[in-house]
Amino acid sequence: MFRRLGLSIYPDNSKFEEDLAYLKLGNKHGFERIFMSMLEVTEGKEKVAEKFSKIIKEAKMLNYEVILDIAPNIFDELAISYDDLSFFHQLGADGLRLDVGFDGNKEANLSFNPFGLVIELNMSNDVAYLDNILSYKANKPYIYGCHNFYPQEGSALPLEFFEKCSQRFKKQGIRTAAFVTSQTAQLGPWDINDGLPTLEMHRHLPISLQAKHLFATELIDDVIIGNAYASEDEIESLGKINRYQTEFSISFEERTSDIEKNIVLNNQHFRRGDITQQMIRSTQTRKDYKNVNPAHDNKEVFQKGDILIGNDDFGKYKNELQIALEPHSDPRKNKVGSVAKEELILLDYIQPWSKFLFKEV
């Protein structure tokens, strides 16, 4: 399934001009979907319609998919029925995220709404919610899943639980989404905003690493910035991410040769299918590069994340590229660089035959 980047906006807590500028910035860097919160509306149906339709119209002109986040109180506030979604269609929305679920049959019926609105489900519970909905023969192409975000420090999901919740949706072929958090943005739906990630481990990480991690799990299709407004540097960094394979940020050793840099940077790497615990092996390079490779930086104990290339003393393994997973020594290998320390968590996702790349920073 193709992968996308998304933004969040909060029209009841923001100014139209600032939201529009944000959407234009995201569009410039390849963002394709919008999470738009309606949880805070209090102004009555007519004013809500005017406010939201105005920004949604602009979003659609920029080719965004727009999903509105709603809860049961919104229907009471706007005096509308779950059985008639025409109000949201008239706003120009593409779908509705149900912050609170029903009995399964209701969601299944909603997925057959005559307006073709996507029904997006809350993914952040490890229960058979989705299975129940699908058992009522829901309109599966119009069902999405999206995790929650968590404004309070310490309240977001642990990784193992996140994986279990996400796998329930992924095994059914449902489009999935999760949130990352800007380190500069201050705007969210509530008065508490310690960041808006789905995963607690992401709360204080660089935003590009958060997104790399979510894509590396192969459980998330759409990565959305939870808070607004992310900085232009953050937006740009996300726009440059390789969404389909892990691209490690690395630094080179001073004595790394041009040939070694070429091996690292200018090849499509993949891990051998018969894996080893000690290192990740990219073996095609030893077949493609017959160049002389003198020994250097080969006397130390290699650490996790060190990038190694076989030197002239390594026989048939000369110019094979490896990434160390465990400390070890071998003078037949040159240390040519290292994966950025904060990206070591991504090494766990390089499985047999996984493709990966490197980018010098």
Short mmCIF file of C-alpha atoms in Angstrom, two decimals:
data_model
loop_
_atom_site.label_atom_id
_atom_site.label_comp_id
_atom_site.label_asym_id
_atom_site.label_seq_id
_atom_site.Cartn_x
_atom_site.Cartn_y
_atom_site.Cartn_z
CA MET A 1 0.00 0.00 0.00
CA PHE A 2 1.38 3.43 -0.89
CA ARG A 3 2.51 5.58 2.01
CA ARG A 4 1.63 9.17 2.80
CA LEU A 5 2.44 12.08 5.08
CA GLY A 6 -0.20 14.16 6.81
CA LEU A 7 -0.80 17.33 8.82
CA SER A 8 -3.25 18.12 11.62
CA ILE A 9 -5.14 21.38 11.97
CA TYR A 10 -7.54 22.67 14.62
CA PRO A 11 -9.88 25.27 13.07
CA ASP A 12 -11.61 26.02 16.37
CA ASN A 13 -8.28 26.94 17.96
CA SER A 14 -6.54 28.60 15.02
CA LYS A 15 -6.74 31.29 12.34
CA PHE A 16 -7.74 30.48 8.78
CA GLU A 17 -4.77 32.32 7.28
CA GLU A 18 -2.28 30.39 9.41
CA ASP A 19 -3.94 27.05 8.62
CA LEU A 20 -3.88 27.82 4.90
CA ALA A 21 -0.20 28.77 4.97
CA TYR A 22 0.52 25.50 6.78
CA LEU A 23 -1.38 23.46 4.19
CA LYS A 24 0.50 25.16 1.38
CA LEU A 25 3.82 24.41 3.10
CA GLY A 26 2.88 20.75 3.48
CA ASN A 27 1.75 20.51 -0.12
CA LYS A 28 5.12 21.90 -1.24
CA HIS A 29 6.87 19.00 0.52
CA GLY A 30 4.59 16.17 -0.58
CA PHE A 31 2.03 15.92 2.23
CA GLU A 32 -1.25 14.38 1.10
CA ARG A 33 -3.75 14.07 3.93
CA ILE A 34 -5.27 16.20 6.67
CA PHE A 35 -6.46 15.22 10.14
CA MET A 36 -8.93 17.95 11.09
CA SER A 37 -10.32 17.95 14.61
CA MET A 38 -14.01 18.74 15.20
CA LEU A 39 -13.96 17.66 18.83
CA GLU A 40 -13.95 21.24 20.13
CA VAL A 41 -16.87 22.75 18.14
CA THR A 42 -19.29 24.84 20.22
CA GLU A 43 -20.56 27.54 17.86
CA GLY A 44 -23.63 25.93 16.32
CA LYS A 45 -24.22 24.28 12.99
CA GLU A 46 -24.20 27.36 10.73
CA LYS A 47 -20.93 28.86 12.01
CA VAL A 48 -19.24 25.46 12.13
CA ALA A 49 -20.25 24.78 8.54
CA GLU A 50 -18.91 28.14 7.40
CA LYS A 51 -15.58 27.78 9.21
CA PHE A 52 -14.84 24.19 8.23
CA SER A 53 -16.07 24.32 4.64
CA LYS A 54 -13.83 27.33 4.01
CA ILE A 55 -10.58 25.57 5.00
CA ILE A 56 -11.66 22.20 3.57
CA LYS A 57 -12.26 23.83 0.19
CA GLU A 58 -8.70 25.16 0.22
CA ALA A 59 -7.34 21.77 1.31
CA LYS A 60 -9.12 20.03 -1.56
CA MET A 61 -7.69 22.54 -4.03
CA LEU A 62 -4.26 21.44 -2.76
CA ASN A 63 -5.25 17.78 -3.35
CA TYR A 64 -5.37 16.76 0.29
CA GLU A 65 -7.58 13.96 1.58
CA VAL A 66 -9.46 15.42 4.55
CA ILE A 67 -10.58 13.27 7.48
CA LEU A 68 -12.64 14.91 10.23
CA ASP A 69 -12.19 13.68 13.80
CA ILE A 70 -15.62 13.41 15.42
CA ALA A 71 -17.23 12.10 18.61
CA PRO A 72 -20.88 11.50 19.66
CA ASN A 73 -21.14 14.91 21.35
CA ILE A 74 -20.55 16.57 17.95
CA PHE A 75 -23.80 15.13 16.64
CA ASP A 76 -25.66 16.45 19.66
CA GLU A 77 -23.94 19.83 19.38
CA LEU A 78 -24.84 20.16 15.68
CA ALA A 79 -28.27 18.48 15.96
CA ILE A 80 -27.48 15.92 13.24
CA SER A 81 -27.89 12.14 13.07
CA TYR A 82 -25.37 9.35 12.55
CA ASP A 83 -27.81 8.00 10.00
CA ASP A 84 -27.42 11.11 7.82
CA LEU A 85 -23.86 12.15 7.01
CA SER A 86 -24.86 14.75 4.43
CA PHE A 87 -23.59 17.59 6.65
CA PHE A 88 -20.01 16.30 6.43
CA HIS A 89 -20.34 15.65 2.72
CA GLN A 90 -21.47 19.23 2.21
CA LEU A 91 -18.42 20.45 4.12
CA GLY A 92 -16.30 18.72 1.48
CA ALA A 93 -14.72 16.10 3.76
CA ASP A 94 -13.47 12.76 2.46
CA GLY A 95 -14.06 10.83 5.64
CA LEU A 96 -14.81 10.71 9.35
CA ARG A 97 -12.64 9.37 12.14
CA LEU A 98 -14.80 7.88 14.89
CA ASP A 99 -13.10 8.75 18.15
CA VAL A 100 -15.59 6.51 19.97
CA GLY A 101 -16.91 3.22 18.59
CA PHE A 102 -20.37 1.66 18.41
CA ASP A 103 -21.55 -1.95 18.23
CA GLY A 104 -19.89 -2.96 14.96
CA ASN A 105 -23.10 -3.12 12.97
CA LYS A 106 -23.42 0.68 13.09
CA GLU A 107 -19.88 1.21 11.74
CA ALA A 108 -20.50 -1.37 9.00
CA ASN A 109 -23.67 0.44 7.92
CA LEU A 110 -21.91 3.82 8.02
CA SER A 111 -19.28 2.50 5.58
CA PHE A 112 -22.05 2.20 2.97
CA ASN A 113 -23.02 5.88 3.26
CA PRO A 114 -24.21 7.26 -0.10
CA PHE A 115 -21.54 9.98 -0.16
CA GLY A 116 -18.54 7.64 -0.25
CA LEU A 117 -17.15 9.00 3.02
CA VAL A 118 -14.34 6.93 4.49
CA ILE A 119 -15.00 5.65 8.02
CA GLU A 120 -11.77 5.72 10.02
CA LEU A 121 -11.59 3.63 13.19
CA ASN A 122 -9.61 4.11 16.39
CA MET A 123 -6.69 1.65 16.31
CA SER A 124 -5.32 2.17 19.82
CA ASN A 125 -7.07 -0.74 21.53
CA ASP A 126 -5.98 -4.38 21.43
CA VAL A 127 -9.51 -5.79 21.07
CA ALA A 128 -11.44 -7.46 18.25
CA TYR A 129 -13.19 -4.19 17.33
CA LEU A 130 -12.26 -4.32 13.64
CA ASP A 131 -13.08 -8.03 13.35
CA ASN A 132 -16.52 -7.35 14.76
CA ILE A 133 -17.17 -4.58 12.23
CA LEU A 134 -15.98 -6.72 9.32
CA SER A 135 -18.18 -9.59 10.51
CA TYR A 136 -21.13 -7.31 9.72
CA LYS A 137 -19.89 -7.17 6.10
CA ALA A 138 -18.58 -3.61 6.20
CA ASN A 139 -17.59 -1.85 2.98
CA LYS A 140 -13.93 -2.72 3.48
CA PRO A 141 -12.35 -0.31 0.91
CA TYR A 142 -13.97 2.55 2.84
CA ILE A 143 -12.60 1.49 6.23
CA TYR A 144 -9.37 3.07 7.51
CA GLY A 145 -7.61 2.78 10.87
CA CYS A 146 -5.90 5.57 12.81
CA HIS A 147 -4.21 5.50 16.21
CA ASN A 148 -4.80 8.10 18.90
CA PHE A 149 -2.32 10.76 19.94
CA TYR A 150 -1.53 11.50 23.58
CA PRO A 151 -1.01 15.10 24.82
CA GLN A 152 0.09 14.15 28.36
CA GLU A 153 3.73 13.24 29.01
CA GLY A 154 3.99 9.53 29.78
CA SER A 155 0.51 8.63 28.50
CA ALA A 156 1.23 7.39 24.95
CA LEU A 157 1.46 3.78 23.81
CA PRO A 158 4.38 1.44 24.51
CA LEU A 159 5.90 -0.13 21.40
CA GLU A 160 4.82 -3.73 21.98
CA PHE A 161 1.19 -2.74 22.58
CA PHE A 162 1.24 -0.45 19.53
CA GLU A 163 2.47 -3.35 17.40
CA LYS A 164 -0.28 -5.69 18.62
CA CYS A 165 -2.99 -3.11 17.97
CA SER A 166 -1.62 -2.27 14.53
CA GLN A 167 -1.26 -5.89 13.45
CA ARG A 168 -5.01 -6.40 13.89
CA PHE A 169 -5.61 -3.84 11.14
CA LYS A 170 -2.64 -4.64 8.94
CA LYS A 171 -3.49 -8.34 8.61
CA GLN A 172 -6.88 -7.31 7.22
CA GLY A 173 -5.32 -5.04 4.59
CA ILE A 174 -6.76 -1.86 6.16
CA ARG A 175 -5.01 1.49 5.57
CA THR A 176 -3.38 2.54 8.84
CA ALA A 177 -2.20 5.83 10.34
CA ALA A 178 -0.33 7.02 13.42
CA PHE A 179 0.91 10.33 14.78
CA VAL A 180 4.34 11.86 15.25
CA THR A 181 4.98 15.04 17.19
CA SER A 182 6.71 18.28 16.29
CA GLN A 183 9.27 19.51 18.83
CA THR A 184 8.29 23.14 18.16
CA ALA A 185 4.50 23.14 17.60
CA GLN A 186 2.20 24.22 20.43
CA LEU A 187 -1.31 23.77 19.02
CA GLY A 188 -3.56 20.78 19.69
CA PRO A 189 -7.16 20.06 20.67
CA TRP A 190 -6.75 20.48 24.43
CA ASP A 191 -5.15 22.84 26.96
CA ILE A 192 -2.45 20.23 27.76
CA ASN A 193 0.09 19.73 24.98
CA ASP A 194 3.27 17.90 25.90
CA GLY A 195 3.52 16.86 22.27
CA LEU A 196 1.08 14.69 20.34
CA PRO A 197 2.68 11.33 19.47
CA THR A 198 1.12 7.89 19.29
CA LEU A 199 4.23 6.20 20.75
CA GLU A 200 5.66 7.42 24.06
CA MET A 201 9.20 6.58 22.92
CA HIS A 202 8.81 9.18 20.17
CA ARG A 203 7.83 12.14 22.34
CA HIS A 204 11.27 13.80 22.44
CA LEU A 205 12.87 12.37 19.30
CA PRO A 206 13.52 14.30 16.07
CA ILE A 207 10.39 14.17 13.96
CA SER A 208 12.09 12.57 10.96
CA LEU A 209 13.30 9.68 13.14
CA GLN A 210 9.78 9.18 14.50
CA ALA A 211 8.47 8.85 10.97
CA LYS A 212 11.33 6.60 9.85
CA HIS A 213 10.54 4.31 12.77
CA LEU A 214 6.82 4.11 12.02
CA PHE A 215 7.47 3.31 8.36
CA ALA A 216 10.17 0.78 9.33
CA THR A 217 7.65 -1.21 11.39
CA GLU A 218 5.73 -1.84 8.12
CA LEU A 219 2.55 -1.42 10.17
CA ILE A 220 1.74 2.20 9.31
CA ASP A 221 0.81 3.64 5.91
CA ASP A 222 0.11 7.27 6.83
CA VAL A 223 2.31 9.26 9.22
CA ILE A 224 0.58 12.41 10.51
CA ILE A 225 2.06 15.28 12.52
CA GLY A 226 -0.25 15.53 15.53
CA ASN A 227 0.41 19.08 16.67
CA ALA A 228 0.47 22.33 14.74
CA TYR A 229 2.35 24.10 13.44
CA ALA A 230 5.49 22.06 12.77
CA SER A 231 8.48 24.13 11.66
CA GLU A 232 9.45 24.42 8.01
CA ASP A 233 12.65 22.48 8.76
CA GLU A 234 10.59 19.64 10.25
CA ILE A 235 8.17 19.61 7.32
CA GLU A 236 11.05 19.60 4.86
CA SER A 237 12.85 16.79 6.71
CA LEU A 238 9.74 14.61 6.59
CA GLY A 239 9.24 15.34 2.91
CA LYS A 240 12.72 13.98 2.19
CA ILE A 241 12.21 10.67 4.01
CA ASN A 242 12.33 7.47 2.02
CA ARG A 243 8.93 6.00 2.91
CA TYR A 244 9.56 2.53 1.52
CA GLN A 245 12.95 1.46 2.86
CA THR A 246 15.13 2.51 5.78
CA GLU A 247 17.75 5.10 4.88
CA PHE A 248 20.28 5.37 7.69
CA SER A 249 21.88 8.71 8.53
CA ILE A 250 25.62 8.11 8.85
CA SER A 251 28.97 9.82 9.37
CA PHE A 252 32.24 8.61 7.83
CA GLU A 253 35.62 8.02 9.43
CA GLU A 254 38.34 10.46 8.39
CA ARG A 255 40.38 7.80 6.56
CA THR A 256 37.47 6.29 4.64
CA SER A 257 38.42 6.11 0.96
CA ASP A 258 36.38 7.35 -1.98
CA ILE A 259 35.84 3.75 -3.09
CA GLU A 260 34.49 2.83 0.35
CA LYS A 261 32.18 5.87 0.33
CA ASN A 262 30.97 4.83 -3.09
CA ILE A 263 30.24 1.32 -1.82
CA VAL A 264 28.24 2.75 1.08
CA LEU A 265 26.32 5.54 -0.63
CA ASN A 266 25.79 4.43 -4.21
CA ASN A 267 24.38 0.94 -3.92
CA GLN A 268 21.04 -0.64 -3.18
CA HIS A 269 21.83 -2.71 -0.10
CA PHE A 270 19.89 -5.70 1.14
CA ARG A 271 20.44 -8.05 4.04
CA ARG A 272 21.33 -11.63 3.16
CA GLY A 273 18.47 -14.07 3.62
CA ASP A 274 20.59 -16.41 5.77
CA ILE A 275 21.09 -13.86 8.52
CA THR A 276 23.68 -13.76 11.27
CA GLN A 277 23.29 -12.36 14.79
CA GLN A 278 26.61 -10.49 14.80
CA MET A 279 26.10 -8.22 11.80
CA ILE A 280 23.94 -7.26 8.84
CA ARG A 281 25.67 -8.40 5.64
CA SER A 282 25.25 -6.69 2.25
CA THR A 283 27.24 -9.10 0.10
CA GLN A 284 26.61 -7.93 -3.46
CA THR A 285 29.23 -5.19 -3.10
CA ARG A 286 32.08 -7.72 -2.82
CA LYS A 287 31.07 -9.05 -6.24
CA ASP A 288 30.76 -5.63 -7.85
CA TYR A 289 33.90 -4.00 -6.41
CA LYS A 290 37.30 -5.61 -7.02
CA ASN A 291 39.22 -2.47 -6.03
CA VAL A 292 42.23 -2.55 -3.75
CA ASN A 293 41.19 -1.72 -0.19
CA PRO A 294 44.08 -1.16 2.27
CA ALA A 295 43.47 -1.72 5.97
CA HIS A 296 42.58 1.25 8.22
CA ASP A 297 40.55 1.73 11.41
CA ASN A 298 40.62 -2.04 11.85
CA LYS A 299 42.16 -2.54 15.30
CA GLU A 300 39.30 -1.41 17.53
CA VAL A 301 36.32 -3.28 18.98
CA PHE A 302 33.47 -2.57 16.60
CA GLN A 303 30.22 -1.44 18.22
CA LYS A 304 26.57 -1.72 17.23
CA GLY A 305 25.90 0.55 14.26
CA ASP A 306 29.48 0.64 12.97
CA ILE A 307 29.67 0.31 9.18
CA LEU A 308 32.37 -2.11 8.11
CA ILE A 309 33.94 -3.03 4.75
CA GLY A 310 36.26 -5.97 4.20
CA ASN A 311 39.85 -4.91 3.44
CA ASP A 312 42.55 -6.54 1.28
CA ASP A 313 43.26 -9.19 3.95
CA PHE A 314 39.70 -10.56 3.80
CA GLY A 315 40.05 -12.71 0.68
CA LYS A 316 36.76 -13.35 -1.11
CA TYR A 317 34.98 -11.10 1.42
CA LYS A 318 36.96 -7.99 0.43
CA ASN A 319 34.59 -5.02 -0.10
CA GLU A 320 31.62 -6.76 1.52
CA LEU A 321 29.62 -4.20 3.53
CA GLN A 322 28.44 -4.99 7.04
CA ILE A 323 26.69 -3.20 9.88
CA ALA A 324 27.78 -4.43 13.31
CA LEU A 325 24.96 -5.61 15.57
CA GLU A 326 27.17 -6.89 18.40
CA PRO A 327 30.61 -5.79 19.65
CA HIS A 328 33.39 -7.76 17.95
CA SER A 329 36.92 -7.39 16.58
CA ASP A 330 38.30 -8.41 13.19
CA PRO A 331 41.35 -6.67 11.63
CA ARG A 332 40.20 -7.85 8.19
CA LYS A 333 37.41 -5.26 8.36
CA ASN A 334 37.73 -1.47 8.08
CA LYS A 335 35.43 0.73 10.11
CA VAL A 336 34.31 3.29 7.51
CA GLY A 337 31.52 5.02 9.40
CA SER A 338 28.70 4.76 11.93
CA VAL A 339 24.93 4.93 11.94
CA ALA A 340 23.67 7.97 13.85
CA LYS A 341 23.25 6.96 17.49
CA GLU A 342 19.57 7.90 17.66
CA GLU A 343 18.84 5.71 14.61
CA LEU A 344 20.19 2.49 16.12
CA ILE A 345 16.58 1.53 16.92
CA LEU A 346 15.99 1.13 13.18
CA LEU A 347 18.51 -1.73 12.93
CA ASP A 348 15.96 -4.07 14.54
CA TYR A 349 13.76 -3.75 11.44
CA ILE A 350 16.37 -4.89 8.92
CA GLN A 351 15.13 -8.44 8.42
CA PRO A 352 16.21 -11.14 5.93
CA TRP A 353 16.16 -9.59 2.43
CA SER A 354 15.25 -6.11 3.78
CA LYS A 355 16.41 -3.30 1.51
CA PHE A 356 18.25 -0.32 3.02
CA LEU A 357 20.28 2.74 2.05
CA PHE A 358 22.68 5.21 3.66
CA LYS A 359 22.79 9.01 3.63
CA GLU A 360 25.75 11.05 4.87
CA VAL A 361 24.92 13.79 7.36
#
